[in-house]
PDB file of C-alpha atoms and ligand atoms in Angstrom:
ATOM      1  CA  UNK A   1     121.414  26.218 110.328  1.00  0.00           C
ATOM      2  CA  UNK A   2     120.304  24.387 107.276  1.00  0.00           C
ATOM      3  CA  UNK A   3     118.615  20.987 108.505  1.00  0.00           C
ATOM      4  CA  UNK A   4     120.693  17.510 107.630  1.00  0.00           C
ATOM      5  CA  UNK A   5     117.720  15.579 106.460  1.00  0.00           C
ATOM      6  CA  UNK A   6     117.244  12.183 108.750  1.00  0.00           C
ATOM      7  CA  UNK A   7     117.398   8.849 107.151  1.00  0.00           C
ATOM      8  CA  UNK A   8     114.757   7.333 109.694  1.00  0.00           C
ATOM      9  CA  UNK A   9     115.123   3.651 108.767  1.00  0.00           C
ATOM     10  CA  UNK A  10     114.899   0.879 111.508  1.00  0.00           C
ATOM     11  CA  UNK A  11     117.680  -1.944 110.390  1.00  0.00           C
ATOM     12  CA  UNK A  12     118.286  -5.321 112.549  1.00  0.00           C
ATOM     13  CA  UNK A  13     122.086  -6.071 112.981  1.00  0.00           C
ATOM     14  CA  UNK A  14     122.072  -8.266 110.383  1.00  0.00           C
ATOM     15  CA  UNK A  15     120.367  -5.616 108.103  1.00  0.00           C
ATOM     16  CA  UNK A  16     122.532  -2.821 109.454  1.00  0.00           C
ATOM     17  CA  UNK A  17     126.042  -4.503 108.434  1.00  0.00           C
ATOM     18  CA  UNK A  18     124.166  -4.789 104.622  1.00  0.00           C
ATOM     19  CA  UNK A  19     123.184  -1.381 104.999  1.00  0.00           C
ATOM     20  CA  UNK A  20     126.591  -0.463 105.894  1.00  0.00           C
ATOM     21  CA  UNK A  21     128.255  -2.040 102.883  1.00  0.00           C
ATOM     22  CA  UNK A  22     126.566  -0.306 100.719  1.00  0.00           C
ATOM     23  CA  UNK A  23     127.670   3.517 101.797  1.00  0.00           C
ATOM     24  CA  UNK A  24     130.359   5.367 101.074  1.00  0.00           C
ATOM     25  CA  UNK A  25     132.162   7.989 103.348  1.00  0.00           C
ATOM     26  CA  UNK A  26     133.324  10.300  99.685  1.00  0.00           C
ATOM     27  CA  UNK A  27     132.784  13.449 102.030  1.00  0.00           C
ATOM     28  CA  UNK A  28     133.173  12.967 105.654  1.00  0.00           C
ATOM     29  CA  UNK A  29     134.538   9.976 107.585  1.00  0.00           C
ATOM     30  CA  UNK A  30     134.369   9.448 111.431  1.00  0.00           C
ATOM     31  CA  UNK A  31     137.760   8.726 112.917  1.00  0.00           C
ATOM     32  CA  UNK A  32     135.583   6.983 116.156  1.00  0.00           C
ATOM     33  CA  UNK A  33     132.478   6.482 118.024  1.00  0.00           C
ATOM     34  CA  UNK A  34     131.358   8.138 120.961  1.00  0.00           C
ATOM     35  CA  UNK A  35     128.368   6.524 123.063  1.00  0.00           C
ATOM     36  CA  UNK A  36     125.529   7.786 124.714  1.00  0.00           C
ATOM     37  CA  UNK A  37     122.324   7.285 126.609  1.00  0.00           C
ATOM     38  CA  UNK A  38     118.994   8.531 126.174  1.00  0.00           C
ATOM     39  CA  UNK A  39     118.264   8.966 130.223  1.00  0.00           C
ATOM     40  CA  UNK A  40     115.024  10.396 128.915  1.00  0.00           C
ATOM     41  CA  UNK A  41     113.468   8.502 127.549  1.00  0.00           C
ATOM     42  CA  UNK A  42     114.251   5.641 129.684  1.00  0.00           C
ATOM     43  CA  UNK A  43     113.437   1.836 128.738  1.00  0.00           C
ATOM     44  CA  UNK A  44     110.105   1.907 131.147  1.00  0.00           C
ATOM     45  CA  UNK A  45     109.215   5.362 129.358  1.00  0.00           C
ATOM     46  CA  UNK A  46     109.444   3.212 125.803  1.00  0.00           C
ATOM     47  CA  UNK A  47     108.034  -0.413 126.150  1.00  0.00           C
ATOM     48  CA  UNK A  48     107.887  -1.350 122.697  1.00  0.00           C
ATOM     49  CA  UNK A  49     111.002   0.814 121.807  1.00  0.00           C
ATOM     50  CA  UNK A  50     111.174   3.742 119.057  1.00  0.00           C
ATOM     51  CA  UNK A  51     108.677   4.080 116.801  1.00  0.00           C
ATOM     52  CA  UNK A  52     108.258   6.102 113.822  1.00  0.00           C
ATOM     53  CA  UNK A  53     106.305   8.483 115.472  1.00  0.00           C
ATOM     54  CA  UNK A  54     109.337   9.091 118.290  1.00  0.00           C
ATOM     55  CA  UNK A  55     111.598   9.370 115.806  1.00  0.00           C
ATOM     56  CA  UNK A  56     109.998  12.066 113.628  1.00  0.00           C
ATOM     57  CA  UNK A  57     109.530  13.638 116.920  1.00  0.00           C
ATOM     58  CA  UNK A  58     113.560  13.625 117.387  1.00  0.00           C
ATOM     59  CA  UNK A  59     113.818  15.794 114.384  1.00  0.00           C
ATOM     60  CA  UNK A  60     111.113  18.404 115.968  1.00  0.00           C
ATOM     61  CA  UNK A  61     113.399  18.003 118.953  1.00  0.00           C
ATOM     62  CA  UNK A  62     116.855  19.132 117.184  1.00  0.00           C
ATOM     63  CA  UNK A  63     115.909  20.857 114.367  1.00  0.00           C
ATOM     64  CA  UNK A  64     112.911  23.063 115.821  1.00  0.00           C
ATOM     65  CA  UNK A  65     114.061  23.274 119.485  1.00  0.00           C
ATOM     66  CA  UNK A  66     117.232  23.179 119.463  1.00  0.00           C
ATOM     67  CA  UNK A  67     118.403  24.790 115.752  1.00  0.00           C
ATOM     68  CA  UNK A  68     120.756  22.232 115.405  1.00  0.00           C
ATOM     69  CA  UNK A  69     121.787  21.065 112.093  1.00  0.00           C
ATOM     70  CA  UNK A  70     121.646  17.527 112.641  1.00  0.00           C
ATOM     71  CA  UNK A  71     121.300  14.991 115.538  1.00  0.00           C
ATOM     72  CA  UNK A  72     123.459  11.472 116.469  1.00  0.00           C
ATOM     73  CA  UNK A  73     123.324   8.698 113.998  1.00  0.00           C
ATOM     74  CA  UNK A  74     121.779   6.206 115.126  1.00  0.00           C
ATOM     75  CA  UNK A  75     119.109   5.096 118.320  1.00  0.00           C
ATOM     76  CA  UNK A  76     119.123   2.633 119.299  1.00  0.00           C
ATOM     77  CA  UNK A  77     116.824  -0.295 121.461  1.00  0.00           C
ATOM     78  CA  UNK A  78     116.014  -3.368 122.364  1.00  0.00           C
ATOM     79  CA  UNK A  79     114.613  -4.484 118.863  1.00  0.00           C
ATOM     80  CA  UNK A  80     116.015  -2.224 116.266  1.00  0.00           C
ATOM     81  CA  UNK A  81     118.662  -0.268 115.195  1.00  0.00           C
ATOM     82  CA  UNK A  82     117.393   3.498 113.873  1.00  0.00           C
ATOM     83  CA  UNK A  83     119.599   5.136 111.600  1.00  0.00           C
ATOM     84  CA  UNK A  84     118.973   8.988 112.526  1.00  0.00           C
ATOM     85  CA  UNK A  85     121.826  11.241 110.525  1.00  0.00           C
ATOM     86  CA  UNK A  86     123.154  10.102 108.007  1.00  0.00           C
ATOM     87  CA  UNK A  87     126.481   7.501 108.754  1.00  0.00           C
ATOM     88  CA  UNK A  88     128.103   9.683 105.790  1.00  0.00           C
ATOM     89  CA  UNK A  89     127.736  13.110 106.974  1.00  0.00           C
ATOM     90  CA  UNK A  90     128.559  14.736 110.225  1.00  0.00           C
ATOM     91  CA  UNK A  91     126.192  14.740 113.380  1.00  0.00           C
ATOM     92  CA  UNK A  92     125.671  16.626 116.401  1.00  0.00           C
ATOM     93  CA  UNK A  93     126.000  14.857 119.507  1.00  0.00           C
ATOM     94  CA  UNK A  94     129.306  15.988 121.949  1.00  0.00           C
ATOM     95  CA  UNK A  95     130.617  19.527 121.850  1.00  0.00           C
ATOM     96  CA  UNK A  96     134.111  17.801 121.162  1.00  0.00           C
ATOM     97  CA  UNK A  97     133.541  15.286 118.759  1.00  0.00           C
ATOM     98  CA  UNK A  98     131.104  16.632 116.428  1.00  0.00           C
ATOM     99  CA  UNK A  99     133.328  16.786 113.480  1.00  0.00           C
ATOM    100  CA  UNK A 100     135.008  13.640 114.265  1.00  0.00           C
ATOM    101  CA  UNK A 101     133.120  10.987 115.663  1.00  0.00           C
ATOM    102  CA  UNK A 102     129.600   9.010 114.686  1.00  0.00           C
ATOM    103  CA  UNK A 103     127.473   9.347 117.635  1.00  0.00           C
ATOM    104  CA  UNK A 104     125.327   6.754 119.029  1.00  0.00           C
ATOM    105  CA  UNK A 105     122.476   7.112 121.035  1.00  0.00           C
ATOM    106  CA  UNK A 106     121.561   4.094 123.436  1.00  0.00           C
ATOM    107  CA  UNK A 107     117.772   4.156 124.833  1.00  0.00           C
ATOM    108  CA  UNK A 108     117.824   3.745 128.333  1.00  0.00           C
ATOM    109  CA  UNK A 109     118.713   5.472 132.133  1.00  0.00           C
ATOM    110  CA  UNK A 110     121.629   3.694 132.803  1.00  0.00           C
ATOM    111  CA  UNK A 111     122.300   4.762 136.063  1.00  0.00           C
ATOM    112  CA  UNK A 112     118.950   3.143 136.773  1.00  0.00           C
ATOM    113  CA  UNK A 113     118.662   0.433 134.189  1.00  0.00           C
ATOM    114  CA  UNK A 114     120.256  -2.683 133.991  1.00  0.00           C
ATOM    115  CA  UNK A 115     122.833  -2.899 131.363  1.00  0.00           C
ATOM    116  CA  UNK A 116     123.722  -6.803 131.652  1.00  0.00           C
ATOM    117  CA  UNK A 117     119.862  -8.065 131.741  1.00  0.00           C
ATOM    118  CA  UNK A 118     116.935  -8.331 130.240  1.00  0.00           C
ATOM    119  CA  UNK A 119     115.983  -4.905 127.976  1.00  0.00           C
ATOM    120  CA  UNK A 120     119.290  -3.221 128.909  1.00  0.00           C
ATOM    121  CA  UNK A 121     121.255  -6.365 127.928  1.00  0.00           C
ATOM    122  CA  UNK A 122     119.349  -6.580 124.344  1.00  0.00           C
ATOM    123  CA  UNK A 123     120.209  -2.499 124.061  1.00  0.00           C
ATOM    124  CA  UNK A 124     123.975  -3.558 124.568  1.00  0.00           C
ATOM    125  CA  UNK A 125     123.837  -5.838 122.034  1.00  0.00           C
ATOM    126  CA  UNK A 126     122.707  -4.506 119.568  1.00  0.00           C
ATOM    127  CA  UNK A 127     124.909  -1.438 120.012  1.00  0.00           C
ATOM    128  CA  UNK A 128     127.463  -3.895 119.880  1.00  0.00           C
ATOM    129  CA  UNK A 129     126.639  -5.153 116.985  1.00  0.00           C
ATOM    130  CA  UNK A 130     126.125  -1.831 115.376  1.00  0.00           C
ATOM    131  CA  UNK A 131     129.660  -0.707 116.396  1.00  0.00           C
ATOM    132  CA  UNK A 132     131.630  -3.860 115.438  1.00  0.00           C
ATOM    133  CA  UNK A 133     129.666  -2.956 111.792  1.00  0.00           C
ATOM    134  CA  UNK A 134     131.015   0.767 111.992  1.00  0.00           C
ATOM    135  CA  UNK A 135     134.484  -0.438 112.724  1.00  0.00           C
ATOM    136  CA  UNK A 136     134.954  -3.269 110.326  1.00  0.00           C
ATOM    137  CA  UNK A 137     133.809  -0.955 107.560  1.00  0.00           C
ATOM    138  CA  UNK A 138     135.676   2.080 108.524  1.00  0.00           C
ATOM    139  CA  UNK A 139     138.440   0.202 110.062  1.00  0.00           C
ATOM    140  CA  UNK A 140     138.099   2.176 113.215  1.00  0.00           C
ATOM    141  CA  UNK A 141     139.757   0.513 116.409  1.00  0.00           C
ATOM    142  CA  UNK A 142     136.965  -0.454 118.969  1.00  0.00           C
ATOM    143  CA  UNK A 143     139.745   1.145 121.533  1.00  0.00           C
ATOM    144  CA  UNK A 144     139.502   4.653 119.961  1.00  0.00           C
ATOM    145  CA  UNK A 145     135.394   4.840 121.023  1.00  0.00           C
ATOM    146  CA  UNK A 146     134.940   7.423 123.832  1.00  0.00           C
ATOM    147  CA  UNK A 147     131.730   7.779 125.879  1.00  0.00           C
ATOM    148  CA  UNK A 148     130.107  11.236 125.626  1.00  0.00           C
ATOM    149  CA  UNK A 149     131.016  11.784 129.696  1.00  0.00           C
ATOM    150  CA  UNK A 150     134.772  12.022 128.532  1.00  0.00           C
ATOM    151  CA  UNK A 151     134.285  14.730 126.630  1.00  0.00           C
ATOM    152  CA  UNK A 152     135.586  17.936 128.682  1.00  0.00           C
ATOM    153  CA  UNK A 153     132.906  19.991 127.518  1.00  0.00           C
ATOM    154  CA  UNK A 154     130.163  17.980 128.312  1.00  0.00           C
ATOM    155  CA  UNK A 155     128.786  19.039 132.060  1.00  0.00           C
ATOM    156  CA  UNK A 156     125.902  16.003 132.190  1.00  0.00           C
ATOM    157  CA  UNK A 157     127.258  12.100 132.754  1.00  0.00           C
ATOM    158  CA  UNK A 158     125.705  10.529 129.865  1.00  0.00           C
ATOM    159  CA  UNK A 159     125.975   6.794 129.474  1.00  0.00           C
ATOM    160  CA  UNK A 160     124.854   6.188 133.069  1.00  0.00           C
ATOM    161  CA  UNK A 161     127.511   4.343 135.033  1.00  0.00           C
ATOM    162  CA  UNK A 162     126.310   0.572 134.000  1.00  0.00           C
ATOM    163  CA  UNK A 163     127.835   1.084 131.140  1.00  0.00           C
ATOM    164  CA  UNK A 164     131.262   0.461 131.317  1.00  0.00           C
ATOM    165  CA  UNK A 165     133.938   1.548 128.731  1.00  0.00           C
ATOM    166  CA  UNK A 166     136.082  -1.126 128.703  1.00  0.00           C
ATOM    167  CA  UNK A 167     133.487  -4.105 128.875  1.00  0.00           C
ATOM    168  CA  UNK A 168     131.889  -2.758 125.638  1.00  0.00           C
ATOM    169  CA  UNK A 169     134.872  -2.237 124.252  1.00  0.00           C
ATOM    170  CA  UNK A 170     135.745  -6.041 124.785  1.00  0.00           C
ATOM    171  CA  UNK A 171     132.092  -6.914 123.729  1.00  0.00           C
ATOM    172  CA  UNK A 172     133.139  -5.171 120.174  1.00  0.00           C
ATOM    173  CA  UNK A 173     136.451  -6.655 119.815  1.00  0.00           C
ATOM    174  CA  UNK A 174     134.469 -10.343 120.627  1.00  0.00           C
ATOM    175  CA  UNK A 175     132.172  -9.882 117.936  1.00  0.00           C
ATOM    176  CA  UNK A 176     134.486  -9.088 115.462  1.00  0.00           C
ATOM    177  CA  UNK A 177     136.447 -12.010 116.529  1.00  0.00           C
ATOM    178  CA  UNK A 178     133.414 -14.218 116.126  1.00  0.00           C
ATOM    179  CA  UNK A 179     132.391 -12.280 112.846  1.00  0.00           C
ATOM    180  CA  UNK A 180     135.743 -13.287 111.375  1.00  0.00           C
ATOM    181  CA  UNK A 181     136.221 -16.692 112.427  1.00  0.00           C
ATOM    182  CA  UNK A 182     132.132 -17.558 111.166  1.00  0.00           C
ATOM    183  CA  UNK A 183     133.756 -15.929 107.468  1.00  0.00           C
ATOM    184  CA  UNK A 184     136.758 -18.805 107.183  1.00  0.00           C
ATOM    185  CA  UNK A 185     133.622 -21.593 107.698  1.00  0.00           C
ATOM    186  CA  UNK A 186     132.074 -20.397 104.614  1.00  0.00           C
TER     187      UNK A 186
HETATM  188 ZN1  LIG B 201     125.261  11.943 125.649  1.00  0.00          ZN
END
């Protein structure tokens, strides 16, 4: 299968929401997000987070090992939010969902990590942010995002039970709350 060339850019939120404006989804657009963990790596496994050198080894991962076409979209850690596949094209993350949702790839074990301290808790947010992003620009509902255990034809429970649907979904919905009310000040 013909590769889908990574974009392999490392974006704060603030830079990722800039980022953001400026695509277009002409071709393919994701109806919702679906949210996963790494596992494996875990946070302990990657103390300073991704680097280049983890990423490009991603690509050997899916495109060499696996023959996949493409990956998620984005990983993301404690510092920085990777853009992986493109956010315009389709990835391949959930059996499912592949056609119809961005997928989003959290570092961390979080049946093991924490999710509401310290590393874990920076992860979150910045997922956060990411997805409020996603669904401002695509006017996606932060209710529609599923996490990858939902799908039926996934066998492995991927995020680890920390993370909790509904809390992240209200984290999402907060910041876009926040987001909005910080526009009418300026
Ligand atoms: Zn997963």
């Amino acid at each position: 299968m013909a590769w889908k060339e990574i974009v392999g850019s490392a974006f704060d939120a603030d830079a990722f929401d800039a980022y953001c404006h400026g695509l277009s989804w002409t071709a393919w657009r994701p109806s919702f997000i679906t949210v996963h963990n790494t596992a494996a790596p875990s946070l302990a496994q990657r103390p300073n987070g991704f680097t280049k050198t983890h990423i490009q080894n991603l690509v050997t991962f899916y495109r060499d090992k696996q023959g996949w076409s493409a990956g998620p979209h984005l990983f993301i850690d404690d510092r920085q939010i990777w853009v992986f596949t493109p956010l315009t094209v389709s990835g391949v993350h959930s059996p499912s969902w592949n056609k119809t949702a961005l997928g989003i790839e959290m570092l961390g074990d979080y049946d093991k990590d924490a999710f509401d301290s310290g590393r874990g808790l920076l992860v979150r947010q910045n997922t956060v942010a990411a997805m409020a992003t996603l669904c401002a620009i695509l006017g996606m509902d932060p209710l529609t995002m599923k996490l990858h255990r939902e799908d039926p034809k996934t066998t492995h429970a991927c995020p680890g039970t920390h993370v909790k649907k509904l809390e992240l979904i209200q984290d999402v919905q907060d910041l876009l709350v926040q987001r909005h009310a910080g526009e009418h000040l300026v």
